[in-house]
Coordinates of C-alpha atoms in Angstrom, one line a residue:
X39 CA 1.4 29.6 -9.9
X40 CA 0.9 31.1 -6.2
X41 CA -2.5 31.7 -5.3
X42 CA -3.6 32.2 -1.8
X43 CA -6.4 34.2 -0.7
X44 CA -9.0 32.6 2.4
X45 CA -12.3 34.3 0.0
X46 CA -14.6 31.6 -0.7
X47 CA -14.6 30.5 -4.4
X48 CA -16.0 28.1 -6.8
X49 CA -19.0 26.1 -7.3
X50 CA -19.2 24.9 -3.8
X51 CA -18.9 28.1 -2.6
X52 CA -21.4 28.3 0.4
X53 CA -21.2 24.1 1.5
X54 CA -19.3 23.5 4.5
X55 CA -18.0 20.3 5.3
X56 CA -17.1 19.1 9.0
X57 CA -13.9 17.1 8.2
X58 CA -13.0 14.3 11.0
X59 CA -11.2 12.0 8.5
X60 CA -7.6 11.2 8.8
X61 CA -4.6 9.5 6.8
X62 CA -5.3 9.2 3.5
X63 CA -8.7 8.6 1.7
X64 CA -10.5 11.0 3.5
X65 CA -8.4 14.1 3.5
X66 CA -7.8 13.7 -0.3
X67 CA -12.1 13.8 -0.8
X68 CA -12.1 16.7 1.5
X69 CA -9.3 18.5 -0.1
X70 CA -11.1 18.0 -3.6
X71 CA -14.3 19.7 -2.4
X72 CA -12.0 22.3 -0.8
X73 CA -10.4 22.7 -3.8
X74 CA -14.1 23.4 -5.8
X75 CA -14.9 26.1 -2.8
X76 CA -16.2 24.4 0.2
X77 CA -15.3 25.9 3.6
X78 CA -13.7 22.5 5.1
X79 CA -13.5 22.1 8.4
X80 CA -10.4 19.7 9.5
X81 CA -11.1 18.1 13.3
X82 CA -8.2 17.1 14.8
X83 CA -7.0 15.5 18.2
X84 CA -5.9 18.0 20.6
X85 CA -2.0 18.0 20.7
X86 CA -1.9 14.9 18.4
X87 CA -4.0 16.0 15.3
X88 CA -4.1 13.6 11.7
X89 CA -1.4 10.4 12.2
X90 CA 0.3 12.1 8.7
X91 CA 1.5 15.2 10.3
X92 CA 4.6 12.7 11.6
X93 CA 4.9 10.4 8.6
X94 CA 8.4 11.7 7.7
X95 CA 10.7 12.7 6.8
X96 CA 10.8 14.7 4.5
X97 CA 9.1 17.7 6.2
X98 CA 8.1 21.0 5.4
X99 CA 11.4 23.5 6.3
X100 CA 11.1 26.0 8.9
X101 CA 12.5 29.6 8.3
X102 CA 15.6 28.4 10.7
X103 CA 16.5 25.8 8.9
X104 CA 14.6 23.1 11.3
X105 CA 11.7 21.0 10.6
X106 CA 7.4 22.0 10.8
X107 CA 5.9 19.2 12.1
X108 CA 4.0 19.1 8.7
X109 CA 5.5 16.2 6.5
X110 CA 5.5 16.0 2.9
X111 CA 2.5 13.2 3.5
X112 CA 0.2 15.5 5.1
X113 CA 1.3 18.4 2.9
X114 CA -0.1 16.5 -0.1
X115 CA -4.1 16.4 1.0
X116 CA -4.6 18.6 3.5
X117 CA -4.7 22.4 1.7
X118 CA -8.1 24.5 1.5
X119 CA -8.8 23.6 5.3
X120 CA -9.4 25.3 8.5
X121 CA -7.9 23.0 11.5
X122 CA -9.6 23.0 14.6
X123 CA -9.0 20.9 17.7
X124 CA -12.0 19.3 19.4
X125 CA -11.7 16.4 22.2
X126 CA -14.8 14.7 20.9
X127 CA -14.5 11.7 23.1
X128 CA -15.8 13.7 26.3
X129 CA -18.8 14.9 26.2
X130 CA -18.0 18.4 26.4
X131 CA -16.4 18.1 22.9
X132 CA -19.9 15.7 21.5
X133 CA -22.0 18.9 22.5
X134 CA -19.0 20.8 20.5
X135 CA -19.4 19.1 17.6
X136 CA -23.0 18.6 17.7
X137 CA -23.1 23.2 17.7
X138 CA -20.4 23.2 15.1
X139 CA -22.9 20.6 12.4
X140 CA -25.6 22.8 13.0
X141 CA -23.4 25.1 10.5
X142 CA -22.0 22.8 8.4
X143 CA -23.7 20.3 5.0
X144 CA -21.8 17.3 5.4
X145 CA -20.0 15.3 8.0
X146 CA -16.8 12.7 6.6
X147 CA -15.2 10.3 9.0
X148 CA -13.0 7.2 8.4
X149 CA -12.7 5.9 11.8
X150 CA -13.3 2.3 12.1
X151 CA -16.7 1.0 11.8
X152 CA -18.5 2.4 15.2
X153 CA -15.6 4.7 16.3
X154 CA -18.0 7.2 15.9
X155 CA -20.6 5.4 17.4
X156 CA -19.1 5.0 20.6
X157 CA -19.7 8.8 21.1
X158 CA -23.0 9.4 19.9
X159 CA -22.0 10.8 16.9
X160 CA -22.5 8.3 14.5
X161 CA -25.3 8.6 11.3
X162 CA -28.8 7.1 13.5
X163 CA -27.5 9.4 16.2
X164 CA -27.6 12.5 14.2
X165 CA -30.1 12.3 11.3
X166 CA -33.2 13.0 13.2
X167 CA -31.6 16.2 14.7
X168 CA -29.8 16.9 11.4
X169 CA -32.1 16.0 9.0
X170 CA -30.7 17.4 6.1
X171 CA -27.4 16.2 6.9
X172 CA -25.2 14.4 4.4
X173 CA -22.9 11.8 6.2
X174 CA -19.7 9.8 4.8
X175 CA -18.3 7.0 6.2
X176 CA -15.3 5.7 4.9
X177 CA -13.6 2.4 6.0
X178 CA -11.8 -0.6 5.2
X179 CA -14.4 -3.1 4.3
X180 CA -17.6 -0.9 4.7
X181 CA -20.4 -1.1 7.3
X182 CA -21.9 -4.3 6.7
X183 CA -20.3 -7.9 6.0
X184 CA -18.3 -10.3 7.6
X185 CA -15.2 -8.2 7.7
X186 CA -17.0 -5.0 8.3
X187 CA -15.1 -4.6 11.7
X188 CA -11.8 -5.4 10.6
X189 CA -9.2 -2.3 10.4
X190 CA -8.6 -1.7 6.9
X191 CA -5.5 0.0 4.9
X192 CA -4.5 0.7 1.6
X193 CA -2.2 -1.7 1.2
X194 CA -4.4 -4.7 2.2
X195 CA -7.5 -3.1 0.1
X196 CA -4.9 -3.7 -3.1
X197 CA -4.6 -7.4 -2.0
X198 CA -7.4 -8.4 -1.7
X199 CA -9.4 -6.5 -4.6
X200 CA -7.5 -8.2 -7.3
X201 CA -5.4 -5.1 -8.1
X202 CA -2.0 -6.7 -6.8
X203 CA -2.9 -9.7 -8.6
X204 CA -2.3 -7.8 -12.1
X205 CA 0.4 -6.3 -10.9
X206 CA 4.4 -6.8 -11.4
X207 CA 6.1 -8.6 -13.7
X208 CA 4.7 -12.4 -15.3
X209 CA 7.7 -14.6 -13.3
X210 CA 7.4 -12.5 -10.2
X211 CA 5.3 -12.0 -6.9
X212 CA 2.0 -9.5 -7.0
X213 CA 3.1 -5.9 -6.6
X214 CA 1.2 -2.7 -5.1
X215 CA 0.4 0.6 -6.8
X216 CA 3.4 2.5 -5.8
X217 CA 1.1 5.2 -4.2
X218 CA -1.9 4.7 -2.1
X219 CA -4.3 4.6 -4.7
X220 CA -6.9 2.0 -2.9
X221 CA -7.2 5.6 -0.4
X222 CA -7.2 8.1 -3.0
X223 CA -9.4 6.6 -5.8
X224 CA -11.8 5.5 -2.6
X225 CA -11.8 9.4 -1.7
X226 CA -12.1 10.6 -5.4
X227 CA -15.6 7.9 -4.9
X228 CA -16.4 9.7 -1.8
X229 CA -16.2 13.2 -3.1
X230 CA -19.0 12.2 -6.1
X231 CA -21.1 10.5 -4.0
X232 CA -21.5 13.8 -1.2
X233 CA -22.3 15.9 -5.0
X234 CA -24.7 13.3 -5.6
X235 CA -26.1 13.4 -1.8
X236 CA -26.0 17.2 -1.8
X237 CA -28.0 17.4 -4.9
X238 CA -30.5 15.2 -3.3
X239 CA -30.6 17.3 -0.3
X240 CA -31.3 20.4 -2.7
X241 CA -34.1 19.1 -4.0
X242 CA -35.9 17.0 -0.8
X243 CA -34.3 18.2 2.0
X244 CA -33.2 15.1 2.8
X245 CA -29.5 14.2 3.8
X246 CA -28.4 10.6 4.1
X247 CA -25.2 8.2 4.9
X248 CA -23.1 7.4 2.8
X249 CA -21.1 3.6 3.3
X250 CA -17.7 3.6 1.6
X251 CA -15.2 0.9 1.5
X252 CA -11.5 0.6 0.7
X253 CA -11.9 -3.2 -0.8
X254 CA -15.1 -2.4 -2.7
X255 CA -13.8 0.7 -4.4
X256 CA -10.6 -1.4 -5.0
X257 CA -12.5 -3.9 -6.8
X258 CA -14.5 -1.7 -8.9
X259 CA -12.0 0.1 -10.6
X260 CA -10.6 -3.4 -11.6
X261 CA -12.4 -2.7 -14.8
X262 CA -11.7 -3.9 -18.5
X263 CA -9.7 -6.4 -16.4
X264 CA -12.9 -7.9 -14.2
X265 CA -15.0 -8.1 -17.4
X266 CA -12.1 -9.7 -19.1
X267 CA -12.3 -12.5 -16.6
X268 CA -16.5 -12.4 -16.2
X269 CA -16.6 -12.6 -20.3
X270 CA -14.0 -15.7 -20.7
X271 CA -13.8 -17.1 -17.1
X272 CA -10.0 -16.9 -17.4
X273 CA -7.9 -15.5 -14.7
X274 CA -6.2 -12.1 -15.8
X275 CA -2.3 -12.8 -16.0
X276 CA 0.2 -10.4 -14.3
X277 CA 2.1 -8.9 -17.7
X278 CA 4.4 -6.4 -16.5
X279 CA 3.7 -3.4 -18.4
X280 CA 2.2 -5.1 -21.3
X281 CA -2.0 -4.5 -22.0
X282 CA -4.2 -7.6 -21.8
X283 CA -5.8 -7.0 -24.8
X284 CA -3.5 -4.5 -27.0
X285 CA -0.1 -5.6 -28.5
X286 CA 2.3 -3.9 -28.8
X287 CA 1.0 -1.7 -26.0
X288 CA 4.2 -1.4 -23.1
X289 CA 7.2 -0.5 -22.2
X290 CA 10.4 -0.8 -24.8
X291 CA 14.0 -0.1 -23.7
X292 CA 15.9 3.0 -25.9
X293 CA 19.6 3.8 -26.6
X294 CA 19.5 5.9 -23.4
X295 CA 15.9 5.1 -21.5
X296 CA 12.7 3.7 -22.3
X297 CA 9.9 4.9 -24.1
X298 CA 6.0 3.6 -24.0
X299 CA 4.3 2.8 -27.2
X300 CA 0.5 2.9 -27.3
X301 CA 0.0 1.1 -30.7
X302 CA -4.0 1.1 -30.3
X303 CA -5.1 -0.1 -33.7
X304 CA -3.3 -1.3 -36.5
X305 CA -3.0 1.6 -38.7
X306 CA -0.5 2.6 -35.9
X307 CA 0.9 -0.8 -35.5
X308 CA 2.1 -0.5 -39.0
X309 CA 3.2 3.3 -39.3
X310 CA 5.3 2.6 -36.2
X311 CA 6.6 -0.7 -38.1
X312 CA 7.5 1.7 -40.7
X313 CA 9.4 4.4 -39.0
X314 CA 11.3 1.2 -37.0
X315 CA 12.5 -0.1 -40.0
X316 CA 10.6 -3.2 -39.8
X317 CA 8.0 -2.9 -42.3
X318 CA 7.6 -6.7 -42.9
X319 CA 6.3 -6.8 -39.2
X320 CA 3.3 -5.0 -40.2
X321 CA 2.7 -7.2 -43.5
X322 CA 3.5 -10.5 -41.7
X323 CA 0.5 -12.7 -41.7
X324 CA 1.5 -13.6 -38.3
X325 CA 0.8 -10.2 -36.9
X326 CA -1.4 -7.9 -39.4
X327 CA -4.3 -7.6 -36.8
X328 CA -4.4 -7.1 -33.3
X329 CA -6.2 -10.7 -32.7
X330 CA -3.3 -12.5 -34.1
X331 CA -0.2 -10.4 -32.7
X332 CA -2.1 -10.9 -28.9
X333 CA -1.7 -14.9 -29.7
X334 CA 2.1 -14.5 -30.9
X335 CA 2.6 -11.7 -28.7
X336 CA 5.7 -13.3 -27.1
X337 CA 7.4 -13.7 -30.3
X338 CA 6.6 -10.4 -31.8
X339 CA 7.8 -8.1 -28.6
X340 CA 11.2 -10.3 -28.7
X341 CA 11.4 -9.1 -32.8
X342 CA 10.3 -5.6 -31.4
X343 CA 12.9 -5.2 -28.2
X344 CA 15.7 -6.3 -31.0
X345 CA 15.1 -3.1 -33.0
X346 CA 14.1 0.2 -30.1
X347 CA 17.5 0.2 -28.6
X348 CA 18.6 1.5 -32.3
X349 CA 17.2 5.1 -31.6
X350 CA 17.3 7.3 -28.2
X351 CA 13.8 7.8 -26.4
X352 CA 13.7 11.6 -28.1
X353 CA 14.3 10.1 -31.4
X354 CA 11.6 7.7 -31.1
X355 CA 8.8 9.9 -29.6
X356 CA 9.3 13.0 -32.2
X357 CA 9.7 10.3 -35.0
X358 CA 5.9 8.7 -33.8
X359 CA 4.6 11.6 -32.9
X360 CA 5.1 12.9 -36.9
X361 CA 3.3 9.6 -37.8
X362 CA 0.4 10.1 -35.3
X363 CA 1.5 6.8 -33.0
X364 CA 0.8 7.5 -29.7
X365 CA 4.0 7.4 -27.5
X366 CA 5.5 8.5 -24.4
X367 CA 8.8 8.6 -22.6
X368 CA 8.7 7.1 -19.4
X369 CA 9.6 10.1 -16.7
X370 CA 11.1 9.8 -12.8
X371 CA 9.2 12.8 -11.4
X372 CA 12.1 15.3 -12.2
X373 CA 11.9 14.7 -16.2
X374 CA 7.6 15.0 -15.0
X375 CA 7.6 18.5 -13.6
X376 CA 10.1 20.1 -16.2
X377 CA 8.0 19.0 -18.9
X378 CA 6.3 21.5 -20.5
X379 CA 2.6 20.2 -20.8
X380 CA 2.8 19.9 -17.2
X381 CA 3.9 22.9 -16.4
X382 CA 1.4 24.2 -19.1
X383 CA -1.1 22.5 -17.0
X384 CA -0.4 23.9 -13.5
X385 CA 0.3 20.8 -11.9
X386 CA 3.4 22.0 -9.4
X387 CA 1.8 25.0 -7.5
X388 CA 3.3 26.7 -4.2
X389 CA 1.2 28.6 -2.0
X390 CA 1.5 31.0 0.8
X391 CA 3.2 29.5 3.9
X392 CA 4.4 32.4 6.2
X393 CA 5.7 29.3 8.3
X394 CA 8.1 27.7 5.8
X395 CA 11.9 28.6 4.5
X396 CA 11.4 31.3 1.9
X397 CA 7.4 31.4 2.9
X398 CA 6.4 29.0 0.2
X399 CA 5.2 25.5 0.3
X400 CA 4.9 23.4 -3.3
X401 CA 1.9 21.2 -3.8
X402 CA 0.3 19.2 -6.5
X403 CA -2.2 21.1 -8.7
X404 CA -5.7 20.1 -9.2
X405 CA -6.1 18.7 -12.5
X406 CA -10.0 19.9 -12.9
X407 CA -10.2 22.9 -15.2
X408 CA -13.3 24.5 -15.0
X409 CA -14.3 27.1 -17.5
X410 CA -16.5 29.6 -15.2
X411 CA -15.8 28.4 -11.5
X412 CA -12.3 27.4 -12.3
X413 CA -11.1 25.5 -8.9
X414 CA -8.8 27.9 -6.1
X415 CA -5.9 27.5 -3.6
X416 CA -7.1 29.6 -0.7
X417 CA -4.7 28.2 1.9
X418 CA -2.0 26.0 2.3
X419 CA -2.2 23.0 4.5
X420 CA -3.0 24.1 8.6
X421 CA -0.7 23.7 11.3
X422 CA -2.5 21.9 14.3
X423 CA -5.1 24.1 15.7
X424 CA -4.2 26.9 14.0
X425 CA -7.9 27.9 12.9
X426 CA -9.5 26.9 16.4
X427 CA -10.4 30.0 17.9
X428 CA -11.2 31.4 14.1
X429 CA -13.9 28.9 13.5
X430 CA -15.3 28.6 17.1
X431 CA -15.8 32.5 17.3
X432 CA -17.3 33.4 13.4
X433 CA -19.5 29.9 13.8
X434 CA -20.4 29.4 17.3
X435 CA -19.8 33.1 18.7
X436 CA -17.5 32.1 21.3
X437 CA -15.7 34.9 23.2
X438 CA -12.0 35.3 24.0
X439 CA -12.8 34.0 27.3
X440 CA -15.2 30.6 26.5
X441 CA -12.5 29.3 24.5
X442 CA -9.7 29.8 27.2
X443 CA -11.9 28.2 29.2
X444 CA -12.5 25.2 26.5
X445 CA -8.2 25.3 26.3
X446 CA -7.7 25.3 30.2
X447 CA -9.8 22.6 30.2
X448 CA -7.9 20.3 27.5
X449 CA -11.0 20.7 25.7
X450 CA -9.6 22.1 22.7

């Protein structure tokens, strides 16, 4: 699907957010609400910009063959955004921002706790001349706390938060999410809690900060797994791919791959018995309900892994998929993006790129579907700068000749 257009769309139509967020966590919050409508605007460091433009390769290809300097990294959060470059650590560039807020809903930053501060830009120094300002702040260990001014990454949010703990296999060492998902379920966190702040504003008026952390979003999406251990005061074990409280629920190996059963009750436990061959497994006293096969779940999966490399992946998932056992074959990210649910789905776009070899850049879809105010892709991710004198002359009425002046000067 190629969609590009820069018309407004969407339910946030009409919200404008002032973007000075970076990396990872932030970008993907602003890209969501971009993605729903809202003019985002992306503030970036004068002949630097966001740290991701030059976290590759791979990068985006150039018409001639070389390379953009937009990498693959930055390609993946940054679309539905206007880039604007703003030295906001003279004061030239505070009173710059301070004129561009006065047209925009929200502000989001992830820079270090006071980073913003150290300007006069942080949330006490706006809100009485802003008052209906919504303000996010994203960082590593949020605002207050003993660690509040530590630096905080992904990485280290996983660590800490319990995450890496159930991670990886039982005889090995704690392993992290193989993408960044301490930053992206953080900024998925951020984006409900500006709705929720914006719908407050609606109704009083009233904007208000908003204190985000890597470690305690990390920890709160530790879940069944964190009640597991409140319930029974027993440390959650790392088991691979196996479910703490489902068996058999993981990973088997096939004739030619591996396939993921999903045998959530045991109805399904013993339909899948049945196609396998193994009927007796399903009768066995030692393994008829779910309680019992999670106590002689070591036993049972050795019976199990003895009997799936008898059929290829295909022939298992069609054969469970007749007998209504949930089942999946597990996918690199070729096999992912020829399948044909998630083609169905619109999860590979490409968009305009004028730029780019062929003038099309591929990005992953949105997954929201929205029946009346369906979500848009108005324009690919911005090269540094590229909407400076765009936005500074529709919001702030500058003339040709105030923004050469603000570019002579290093100013923008």
């Amino acid at each position: 699907m190629t969609e590009t257009t820069t018309r407004p769309a969407g339910p946030l139509a009409g919200i404008r957010i002032l973007d000075m967020t970076r990396i990872l966590a932030g970008p993907t919050c602003a890209q969501l609400l971009g993605d729903l409508g809202a003019d985002v605007i992306k503030i970036e460091r004068p002949g630097v910009g966001d740290d991701t433009r030059s976290w590759g390769p791979p990068f985006l290809t150039a018409e001639d063959g070389g390379d953009l300097d937009e990498s693959a990294y930055y390609l993946a959060v940054n679309r539905n955004k206007r880039s604007v470059t703003v030295d906001f650590s003279r004061p030239e560039g505070v009173a710059l921002i301070k004129r561009l807020l006065k047209h925009c809903d929200v502000l989001a930053h992830n820079l270090k706790v006071g980073g913003l501060e150290k300007f006069g830009l942080g949330y006490a120094d706006l809100k009485d001349e802003f008052p209906g300002l919504v303000y996010c702040h994203i960082s590593g260990f949020g605002e207050t706390g003993p660690y509040a001014k530590r630096p905080g990454y992904d990485a280290l949010a996983q660590a800490m938060g319990g995450i890496m703990s159930l991670t990886g296999s039982p005889d090995g060492e704690p392993v992290r999410v193989g993408v960044g998902i301490s930053d992206i379920m953080c900024g998925m966190y951020a984006s409900t809690a500006i709705l929720a702040a914006l719908r407050h504003r609606d109704k009083t008026g009233q904007g208000q900060n908003i204190d985000l952390g890597l470690l305690d979003t990390t920890v709160a999406w530790a879940s069944n797994e964190a009640l597991n251990y409140f319930t029974s005061g027993d440390l959650p074990k790392r088991r691979g791919n196996q479910h703490a409280n489902i068996v058999p629920y993981q990973v088997f190996p096939t004739k030619d791959g591996y396939f993921y059963l999903a045998a959530g009750n045991d109805g399904q436990y013993s339909r899948f018995c049945e196609f396998a061959g193994v009927p007796e497994l399903a009768t066995d006293p030692r393994y008829d309900t779910n309680p019992k096969r999670l106590v002689n779940r070591d036993e049972l999966v050795a019976k199990l892994e003895q009997v799936t490399p008898k059929k290829t992946t295909q022939e298992w998932i069609d054969g469970l998929e007749q007998r209504n056992v949930p089942a999946a074959p597990v996918y690199n990210l070729e096999q992912t993006f020829s399948d044909p649910q998630i083609k169905h789905r619109e999860m590979k776009i490409e968009m305009d790129q004028p730029l780019a070899k062929d003038g099309k850049v591929a990005l992953l879809g949105n997954p929201i579907k929205l029946s009346e105010t369906p979500v848009s892709y108005r324009r690919p991710p911005p090269t540094l700068g590229q909407h400076t004198d765009e936005v500074l002359a529709e919001l702030l009425e500058l003339s040709d000749d105030d923004r050469a002046k603000l570019r002579d000067d290093g100013l923008i």
